[in-house]
Amino acid sequence: MRDLFIKKVVFYSAIISFLLIACTKEKTDYEAERGNTVAENTEFKEVTSLVSSGYSIRIEALGGVLYRGYNDIRVIINKQQNNEPVAVSSVKLLPVQTNVQGMKIVCPHQSEMDYTLDGRYFSGYSVFTDESSAAVNWSLEIDFTVGGQTFTATQHVTVKPQVNKNRNLTTFTGKDGEQYLIALIAPWKPTVSENKLVAGIYKLDAAQLSYTTVNGYTLQLDPRMPEPSMGNHSSPNNKDLVQQADGLYHGVVNYTMTGNWTLNFILVNQNGRVIAGTEVPKDFTPGVEGRKSELYIDILF
Amino acid sequence: MLSLGWNVHGQNNPVTRDTTRRLAEVTVNAAAKKRIENDLKMTVSVDEYLASASNISFIKRGAYAWEPLLNNMSSERSTITIDGMHVFGACTDKMDPITSYVESNNLAAIDIKSGQEGNLHGATVAGSIDLKRRNTAFGLQKKIGGAYQTGFEFNNKQTFNLGNLYYSSDKFVADGSIAFRKAGNYYDGNDDEVRHSQYNKFNASLGLAYKTSPLSAVRVDAIFDRAKDVGFPALPMDLSLSRAIITSAAYKQLFEEGLVKVWDTKVYFNAVEHYMDDTTRPENLVHMDMPGWSTTYGLLSKINLQKDRYSSEIQVNAYDNLSIAEMRMYPQDRSKQTMFAYSWPWVTTRFASVAMNNALDLSDISRLVFGGSLGLNYNYSKYVEFNWIFHPGSPQKKNRFLPSLHASYQLNIGQFDFSLGTGFGHRAPSVSEAYGYYIYNSFDRYDYIGNPDLKNEVSYEANASAGFKTGKLSIGAKANYFFIQDYIIGRILSLGSPMNYQSVGVKGYTSLDHATLFNLALNAQYQILPGLDWKAVLTYARGQDNMGGNLPFIRPLSYQTSLHYRYKMIGVQTSMNGDFSQVNFSPEYGEDQTASYKIWNVSADYTFTIGKLNAVFQVGAENLFNEYYSTYADWGNIPRMGRNIFTSLKINF
């Protein structure tokens, strides 16, 4: 009898507690929040394939789509008849843009592709400077060597507009009169944290009509939130981008919250001369849209 | 009438033979049950009641939810508990101190202990404030009883209705209370409306106790509190809703024989949610959502020992708290991407401690009180990447040991009594101090960043008191001195820029090498004539950092004095209180000099009966001369309330 009574009390108390503790507002799903603007595109899929000299060549990219900006590219070469793997000793990639005047320009890329043993593919990258249009055509030229013999295959590809602002690029003419290109490579999906920022910096060789990697420069970084209400907000502990062994430029960007950010840059050459970009105001100015450097890339996450 | 704090005598002697036989209450509380009312008003809010203790001051951000400062130290430095249960506010801006989640009609007393003597419930520097809930005894002669209080305050059109009811039989006790308060904006001493100072509070509590044997009982308790539409005139945001559910289940066993007298164990759970709202402030540049949640599970178990001249209490505490606070800013073009960050990135705090306090009567006139505790504090930041932005590579998990020791000697010679004590203790940084991220402080207008690597704050204290008492006169002095090593405070950071548009910069919590604090309170009480009593308190405090600079929020020289007169059924009281000019203010921490002020209050009450009911009617005025003032601890120098005429009626049945 006594036990029953206690049980009852506990039971009703539990029910009341449960009704009262259900929260009014849902907590933010932070994992989902971070993925809001960046589509999950982590799987390599076939972009196109072709057959050449008895070999089938398969070109892959993330999500099976090539975008304007930086793209990781994989090439898999098999025998045509049985799709068996074949001993390929080297693969060279050459992405070529043909414009309406018939002029051919080679965009920034990794020419000699790396072989990855466990995946049996060759990997490299290409930075497509424009999306495909009536005026712009893209093709990939692939030179591969099997048993000392080199074959060449060319395939027309379509380059789509970039959907991820974290893979944006910018082209500009430097104070030295050269034509430059900066392409963001990482992070693909930034977080509110310290992010490793990777970019490629290239220069157009006007004689060769080809982009080459710029060596030994420094890309000074000042990230800010441009939204007027954020008053030119910035973050601490960022690091300028300097070139590392892979030829790319590595630095650190801290994003203090999600939203729109502008990466303000100043490009400085080996001799400390400013090639492009301007200092931005550092003051906190609520209500005023942040002024951007002459050299900048907007990102969003 | 109010004897808060330092009442070690009463607290260390909780077991008497009577309670052992009868188990009068589930919670044995030897301290006499003070009614929750202050010198002037019989129906007060918890804040008003606390304000009458000499070692409590308040930071006020409006008319509601004042942050209690004990010994002139902010609330991180004290442990504030409800019947020993830890509850943590869910607001990063400290808009919801624990005292805001209870109501005066579900409390029986507030137990304030200064310094390390307050280590029973957890690690502390300043001391402890324990809000004791009402517990009706078993087997009262009057089986059913209660009280109803209602009233109206004219300045802010506050209406309140408070009711409590009990049922008591030999085996079963039920306590219930319900309270509504609703107030509009208040008017300052210039008769100007202080916008965004309204509030609306609902509080209910229920406690059920069952006697499982002549010497044991179980008790379940719950408090539900909801505040909505609460304005904070000193902040750029208001509160749209805060809710708390505070529950516990306790088992108590008494022992007639042996050293152990009482064993009391409790498990508890509480959840607090707090939603700030700025839609009431169209002038704001940015619309923001800042919800916060705090969930705590805990356990405490205590035994009381007594043998001859020795008594002791040993308590084990454990709790697990998860604090979450979000910040979402909306761009002016609402269709654009919102901006999101955590101001508390899912911070877990786990704490366990063992505390022991002892009292030994050395002779009929002297007593030694000594004790110690050892706590283990563990923190885990789920989204530690937020903390890494300012403190790259700081650990995601952190363990801290928090020891505490104290001793005091009390001497009672005739009409004089003296005490001398000392203490040592560590405290861990609070969630905001260690893991806070861009928490906007509208007092100094800085965004604050926590530092997970902060060292423990270490306090060394000394205290002394002296008193003299005759039948009509009592005078006393109490003083304490704290030397606090690695004192945690916000300092301007040279890196980063503000996130909240109102702020002027970023401050990071850092440790000063040390800081010192001195508190002195003098009090006197004199019976001029039978029925006519006079009381006065004078307090002085001084806080300095290691460079000799002033610490913020140190109360200037202040006084309270009151005169009571009672004749038959009529009582009249008048009181005056004020602060002298703030000489030692701290511009570095956002303070400006606050001028002196003086407030005069009067009230009168009449006790009568309606049939069998006993009733008291009271009418009075606070700030009678409508002085325009703000105190040193008023956030943003918001003016305090001008003249306030109040009426209340209390019916006991």
XYZ file of C-alpha atoms in Angstrom, chain A:
301
model
C 0.000 0.000 0.000
C 2.726 2.386 1.023
C 4.919 1.307 -1.874
C 2.076 1.774 -4.268
C 1.574 5.284 -3.055
C 5.236 6.176 -3.531
C 5.171 4.643 -6.976
C 2.209 6.793 -7.861
C 3.898 9.932 -6.638
C 7.045 9.154 -8.564
C 5.062 8.282 -11.641
C 3.079 11.510 -11.724
C 6.105 13.594 -10.877
C 7.930 12.008 -13.771
C 5.092 12.809 -16.158
C 4.901 16.405 -14.999
C 8.661 16.817 -15.249
C 8.685 15.410 -18.741
C 5.970 17.761 -19.928
C 7.779 20.718 -18.488
C 11.277 20.018 -19.724
C 10.496 19.782 -23.412
C 12.295 22.826 -24.784
C 10.516 25.629 -26.535
C 13.143 26.366 -29.130
C 15.094 23.755 -30.981
C 18.838 23.842 -30.691
C 20.712 24.473 -33.911
C 21.955 21.376 -35.664
C 25.497 22.612 -36.066
C 26.649 19.839 -38.379
C 23.791 20.712 -40.738
C 24.446 24.426 -40.282
C 27.967 24.118 -41.611
C 26.777 22.224 -44.660
C 24.015 24.686 -45.496
C 25.689 26.379 -48.422
C 28.139 23.737 -49.550
C 26.723 20.683 -51.223
C 28.264 17.384 -50.226
C 30.465 16.528 -53.175
C 33.015 14.184 -51.820
C 32.836 11.306 -54.290
C 34.731 11.096 -57.557
C 32.459 10.271 -60.444
C 32.925 9.969 -64.165
C 32.888 13.220 -66.104
C 33.463 11.683 -69.491
C 35.228 8.746 -71.110
C 36.734 8.067 -74.469
C 38.461 5.379 -76.432
C 41.810 5.944 -78.047
C 44.314 3.546 -79.625
C 42.665 0.535 -78.020
C 42.574 2.042 -74.540
C 39.581 3.329 -72.669
C 40.215 6.551 -70.796
C 37.982 7.590 -67.970
C 38.104 11.138 -66.592
C 36.720 11.677 -63.093
C 36.014 14.688 -60.904
C 34.149 15.307 -57.657
C 30.474 14.716 -58.284
C 31.245 14.014 -61.942
C 31.198 17.722 -62.797
C 33.934 20.168 -63.747
C 33.462 23.667 -62.360
C 35.038 27.011 -63.019
C 37.959 27.255 -60.598
C 40.054 24.541 -59.055
C 39.148 20.898 -59.809
C 40.793 17.674 -58.694
C 40.915 15.377 -61.723
C 41.535 11.633 -61.929
C 42.342 9.645 -65.040
C 41.936 5.876 -65.256
C 43.249 4.025 -68.308
C 42.299 0.435 -69.118
C 42.479 -1.897 -72.117
C 39.491 -1.327 -74.309
C 38.512 -4.976 -75.002
C 38.345 -6.391 -71.489
C 38.603 -3.256 -69.324
C 41.673 -4.822 -67.672
C 44.200 -2.541 -66.034
C 47.222 -1.726 -68.064
C 50.712 -0.629 -67.045
C 50.745 3.051 -67.834
C 54.071 4.690 -67.028
C 52.977 8.311 -67.272
C 49.970 10.502 -67.909
C 50.130 14.156 -68.874
C 47.162 16.482 -68.710
C 46.685 19.608 -70.812
C 43.476 21.591 -70.391
C 42.972 23.985 -73.292
C 40.483 26.769 -73.745
C 39.510 27.779 -77.262
C 37.801 31.126 -77.507
C 35.579 32.480 -80.239
C 38.529 33.871 -82.178
C 40.061 30.411 -82.187
C 42.764 31.426 -79.729
C 43.975 28.588 -77.521
C 44.974 29.258 -73.922
C 46.235 26.662 -71.480
C 44.788 27.184 -67.995
C 46.699 26.484 -64.723
C 47.073 22.780 -64.195
C 49.302 19.954 -63.049
C 50.880 18.551 -66.162
C 52.507 15.347 -64.924
C 49.808 13.417 -63.094
C 50.602 11.370 -59.974
C 49.915 7.655 -59.876
C 48.032 6.399 -56.870
C 48.708 2.721 -56.342
C 45.734 1.653 -54.290
C 43.198 3.441 -56.473
C 44.964 2.576 -59.769
C 44.384 6.070 -61.081
C 46.392 9.131 -61.991
C 45.530 12.332 -60.211
C 46.119 15.981 -60.918
C 44.237 19.215 -61.069
C 43.089 21.932 -63.414
C 41.957 25.491 -62.739
C 39.368 26.336 -65.352
C 39.376 30.073 -65.822
C 35.870 30.341 -67.293
C 32.774 28.265 -67.601
C 31.866 26.777 -70.971
C 29.734 28.967 -73.209
C 29.133 29.741 -76.850
C 32.354 31.720 -76.810
C 34.405 29.403 -74.616
C 35.217 25.807 -75.360
C 37.246 23.489 -73.177
C 39.110 20.346 -74.057
C 41.392 18.017 -72.128
C 44.405 16.634 -73.931
C 45.773 13.468 -72.350
C 49.182 12.061 -73.276
C 49.833 8.614 -71.843
C 52.742 6.279 -72.157
C 52.362 2.504 -72.275
C 55.406 0.302 -72.850
C 57.534 3.210 -73.996
C 54.969 4.306 -76.561
C 53.107 7.599 -76.080
C 49.526 8.079 -77.171
C 47.499 11.280 -77.294
C 43.767 11.654 -76.803
C 41.645 14.777 -76.723
C 38.207 15.151 -75.271
C 35.831 18.055 -75.234
C 34.506 18.807 -71.747
C 31.910 21.124 -70.258
C 32.857 23.458 -67.405
C 29.958 24.557 -65.211
C 29.679 27.764 -63.180
C 31.168 27.463 -59.706
C 28.574 26.765 -57.015
C 30.903 26.799 -54.017
C 32.252 30.253 -53.263
C 35.103 28.667 -51.347
C 36.496 27.594 -54.719
C 36.293 31.075 -56.198
C 39.014 32.574 -58.340
C 40.048 36.039 -59.428
C 42.102 37.282 -62.379
C 43.802 40.635 -62.498
C 46.607 42.633 -64.026
C 49.453 43.265 -61.600
C 51.387 46.477 -61.221
C 54.148 44.756 -63.207
C 51.765 44.530 -66.154
C 51.484 40.755 -65.889
C 48.227 38.866 -66.025
C 47.647 36.929 -62.743
C 45.184 34.409 -61.473
C 44.497 33.362 -57.872
C 42.339 30.311 -57.280
C 41.100 29.110 -53.892
C 41.694 25.415 -53.318
C 40.966 24.748 -49.642
C 39.008 24.697 -47.424
C 36.297 23.238 -49.576
C 33.959 23.350 -46.619
C 35.135 25.851 -44.000
C 34.178 25.716 -40.334
C 33.993 28.294 -37.567
C 37.583 27.619 -36.580
C 41.129 27.887 -37.731
C 41.065 26.784 -41.407
C 44.073 25.903 -43.510
C 43.777 28.196 -46.519
C 45.335 26.959 -49.758
C 45.436 28.881 -53.022
C 47.170 28.591 -56.356
C 48.808 31.690 -57.838
C 49.520 31.732 -61.559
C 50.750 34.109 -64.204
C 49.847 34.125 -67.890
C 52.793 33.619 -70.150
C 51.660 35.825 -73.046
C 54.082 34.263 -75.530
C 53.140 30.681 -74.774
C 49.476 31.505 -74.036
C 49.797 29.330 -70.956
C 49.534 29.879 -67.198
C 52.553 29.057 -65.079
C 52.941 28.839 -61.325
C 54.196 31.988 -59.629
C 57.104 31.201 -57.317
C 58.289 32.835 -54.142
C 55.561 35.450 -53.714
C 53.581 36.141 -50.557
C 49.838 36.579 -50.436
C 48.965 38.774 -47.479
C 45.579 38.032 -45.975
C 43.016 40.136 -44.105
C 39.661 38.332 -43.806
C 36.611 40.441 -42.950
C 32.848 40.197 -42.887
C 31.490 42.706 -45.405
C 27.918 42.823 -44.044
C 27.227 46.396 -42.818
C 25.900 45.166 -39.471
C 29.147 43.309 -38.860
C 31.026 46.603 -38.969
C 34.118 45.317 -40.778
C 34.549 42.443 -38.312
C 37.747 40.455 -38.614
C 39.389 37.507 -36.912
C 42.671 36.958 -35.068
C 45.627 34.648 -35.680
C 45.458 34.559 -39.500
C 48.590 33.705 -41.467
C 49.676 35.031 -44.834
C 49.954 32.509 -47.637
C 53.427 31.384 -48.610
C 54.499 28.828 -51.162
C 55.285 25.311 -50.066
C 56.898 22.322 -51.748
C 53.726 21.424 -53.646
C 53.913 24.764 -55.452
C 50.689 25.940 -53.859
C 50.352 28.770 -51.334
C 49.425 27.846 -47.767
C 48.192 30.051 -44.944
C 45.620 30.137 -42.159
C 42.245 31.840 -42.060
C 40.051 31.983 -38.951
C 36.335 32.307 -39.492
C 34.671 33.474 -36.276
C 31.138 32.729 -37.449
C 29.307 31.428 -40.476
C 28.160 33.812 -43.204
C 29.729 35.985 -45.873
C 33.440 36.682 -45.628
C 35.776 38.620 -47.879
C 39.380 37.507 -48.168
C 41.260 40.743 -48.729
C 44.643 40.120 -50.330
C 47.840 41.948 -51.069
C 50.125 40.090 -53.454
C 53.806 40.807 -52.839
C 56.658 39.519 -54.983
C 60.036 38.090 -53.886
C 61.476 41.580 -53.587
C 58.714 42.824 -51.330
C 57.047 44.827 -54.063
C 53.281 45.000 -54.056
C 51.934 43.462 -57.246
C 48.270 43.971 -56.458
C 45.872 44.735 -53.618
C 45.406 47.503 -51.105
C 45.257 47.789 -47.329
C 41.726 47.804 -45.958
C 40.524 49.865 -42.992
C 40.936 48.009 -39.720
C 38.423 50.089 -37.723
C 35.224 48.656 -36.411
C 32.520 50.585 -38.281
C 29.048 49.257 -37.489
C 26.480 50.074 -40.123
C 29.006 50.593 -42.883
C 29.740 47.952 -45.457
C 33.361 46.867 -45.152
C 35.680 48.301 -47.799
C 37.437 45.652 -49.814
C 40.985 45.453 -51.064
C 41.443 45.902 -54.815
C 42.374 42.241 -54.711
C 39.853 40.048 -52.924
C 37.800 36.895 -53.109
C 34.386 36.539 -51.442
C 33.514 33.290 -49.768
C 30.384 32.036 -48.039
C 29.626 29.172 -45.715
